[in-house]
Amino acid sequence: MKKIILAFSILFSVLSFSQIKGTVKDVNGNPLPYVNIYIENTYINTTTNELGNYELNYFEKKNVPLIFQYLGYKTEKHVLNITQYPYQFDNVLEEEKFQLNEVVIDQSKNPADEIITKAIASRKKNAARTDKFEADFYSRGIFRAKDIPKKFMGMEIGDFEGNLDSTRSGIIYQSETVSKIKFEKPDNLKEEIIASKIAGNDNGFSYNTALNTNYDFYENYVDLGINMVSPIANNAFNYYKFKLESSFLDDKNQLINKIKVTPKRDKEPVFEGYIYIVEDSWAIYGIDLDIKGYRMQQPILENMKLTQNFSYNESTKIWAKNIQSLEFSAGIFGMKFTGKFTHVFSNYIFKDAFEKKTFGKEIVTFADNANKKEESFWNEFRPVPLTTEEATNYVKKDSIQTVRKSEIYLDSIDAKGNKFKIHKLITGYTYKKTFKKWSFNYQGMTNLSSLSFNTVQGWNLDSGFSFRKWDEETGKYTYISSTFNYGFAEDRVRVNGRYYHRFNNKNNAYIAIAGGSSINQFNSNEPISNIVNSVSTLFFKNNFMKLYNKEFAEISYGREVTNGVYVSGKMLYENRHALFNNTDYTFIKNDDAYFSNDPLQPFNYTSTPFEKHHIMKASIGTRVRFGQKYISRPDGKINIQNDDYPILSFNYEKAFGATNNDYHYDLISASVDYNKTIGNKGDFGLRFKAGKFFNAENISFIDYKHFNGNQTHVNLLNNSLNSFNLLPYYSHSTNDAYFETHIEHNFKGYIMNKIPLLNKLQWNLIGGFHQINIPDRKPYQEVTVGFDNIGWGKLRFLRIDYVRSYQNGFQGDGIMFGVKF
């Protein structure tokens, strides 16, 4: 009964609090969503919700000139004689009676092209009029799911914390924010979130901010994960055809041109729909454009609709964006998803300049108790009224949260899952105390996901125990684990344990301790994965993975010391000894023998590649992200990389305390990473790595600099800027100086989309260059050309590259197959 009373009280307050309210419909009685409603010559505005309802907080009792503006309908002005509040005003909008300009004389010219040409010429001038402002900002987001199965690939999906009904459908996310923003083009932002609300999470903070809502069509490109070409970009005529469908006069007798936008080529990053341009000023009046998912290279996304409404202020002579909505539909494997974001910009104050230090690295902050606002606050400051469904969803989710976060409920759910059965000794067992935020896991005796094969251990698999404890509010996280690895051919168990503790989510300070016995690749980056090595060994008798044994103990610590600068350090002890092959088992029988476990002498089956020894190492490193900005949330810090600058990393490593003093050395290394989206011409990336050993003439081969090679023609790691394609794994390992180069450009369809027939494949052309420079050798080089985004329908996870390698002339070529997960 209390829940029913609460629901009615919330609905009542939603419907009754606002000052000017009403409903907007068309002449047939259909509600009109997202109608732009504002007080004339002000930036006091709101919009209708999906049911055509609106609320506008305005308190002065006088004649109020209220403007109703909706794309495709007549803009109307109504002067309301308000003597008391709340004031009810319902309105009916008529469709615009469009007419083509009667003064078109030269039929050989396309009038739409002339309008777009003038809009392009005036683009910078119109953009500059709104390049600096303060405003109030409101954002609402809602996601719905439909036809969600109970299981997917054998895994239980659940009911999304009570969000799915009996038909496996429902609202799975709903949130809103109220904030104050300061903005300066192109990307300076200062936003304070005053209020934040998530359905079913009274301690949550919405990710809805103004940060990713700047869809500015005055720019050449609109960033929607991929740079989409604006219909009034400098090169718009290379991508679009335009047609003047109609013209009409607005309430201020300004001529508005409705122009249909059609892509010239279907597969490119382009919009389609309508853009409305104001005659004479050539400013944007409105945007009503669709984006197909495949044009964004997001095949799961079916369609996205972006609408923007601009209003005119006679005192400032500025057309300013008031309302923006973004709707999408997506689906895969029979599951369907829809979503909608509504953004309202109001109370603009346009600036000639901001004071110095207005903008800094911190771009979003949260006011105290932003997620604890009472319903009365939302009724006063929410510019778009909730629909009945949305209001009910808040009540429903809050009620579910009360139940599902209670200790009684969580303990009852845990008790069901915590029941122990004898077969779990083999399959694994998990014990949870969700309310107290900890869990214990036993992997079982048959952890098949860890099963792999190599010639040292033969078949081998893992088991082990783990414990974790977490705290979402502080970001603290503790993980303790032990791993038992058994190799059947070797008949040996190796055991190691690890402890990891993260102190918070703000500077991500952590400490990690590990020790025990383990089997490791000579290259600590592990360039060949267990699954690839297993297939290569069992089917082709190519045992590329080379392994050694170590008993070890290590401790490491790291944290962000200031914004963009991360420092870490490690101290370790290792006792190492070599290993031999212990099996010749294979699926494909032939007379070929496996190579030895010596990475440099494949036919050396008797002696070891290094002597047994122990060693200690200490290292300190730093990573610098220039221009890094961040969002300060009460539950953590979210870093945002600035792609105008590279990322620099430096590291110093010293080896000491070894069995043999010849194994001591010093190593200084550094790397540069840079990734940049170049307009609509694709993504460019590079990585340079360099280092120099000192006093390292006779060090262990394990401590050499090893490069990430590949001899399998398969790449499952998607690390094209950190590896080579045809390089033998240990052929260029060095204990001297080195310089490593990786360059790649993914054209993201820029070239392929323009080639008839081939553009239907929706593949992306990729080119790359890789090089190693070490003393006393000619540089090793690889040139690659290939295709990405290969697949079927919505599943596009394959990549194919043709590779040619050179070292003092042509060395060889081959095909690489890549898989992206």
CSV table of N, CA and C in Angstrom, one decimal, residues 9 218 266 373 514 623 647:
chain,number,residue,atom,x,y,z
A,9,SER,N,1.8,9.8,-5.3
A,9,SER,CA,2.3,11.1,-4.9
A,9,SER,C,3.4,11.6,-5.9
A,218,TYR,N,28.3,23.0,-37.8
A,218,TYR,CA,29.1,24.0,-38.4
A,218,TYR,C,30.5,23.5,-38.6
A,266,ASP,N,26.5,5.2,-50.7
A,266,ASP,CA,25.7,4.6,-49.6
A,266,ASP,C,26.6,4.3,-48.4
A,373,LYS,N,19.2,14.4,-4.4
A,373,LYS,CA,18.2,15.4,-4.5
A,373,LYS,C,16.8,14.9,-4.3
A,514,ALA,N,53.5,-11.0,-5.3
A,514,ALA,CA,53.3,-12.4,-6.0
A,514,ALA,C,54.6,-13.2,-5.7
A,623,ARG,N,54.6,7.0,-17.0
A,623,ARG,CA,53.9,7.2,-18.2
A,623,ARG,C,53.3,8.6,-18.2
A,647,ILE,N,51.6,9.9,-26.1
A,647,ILE,CA,51.9,9.3,-24.7
A,647,ILE,C,53.3,8.9,-24.6
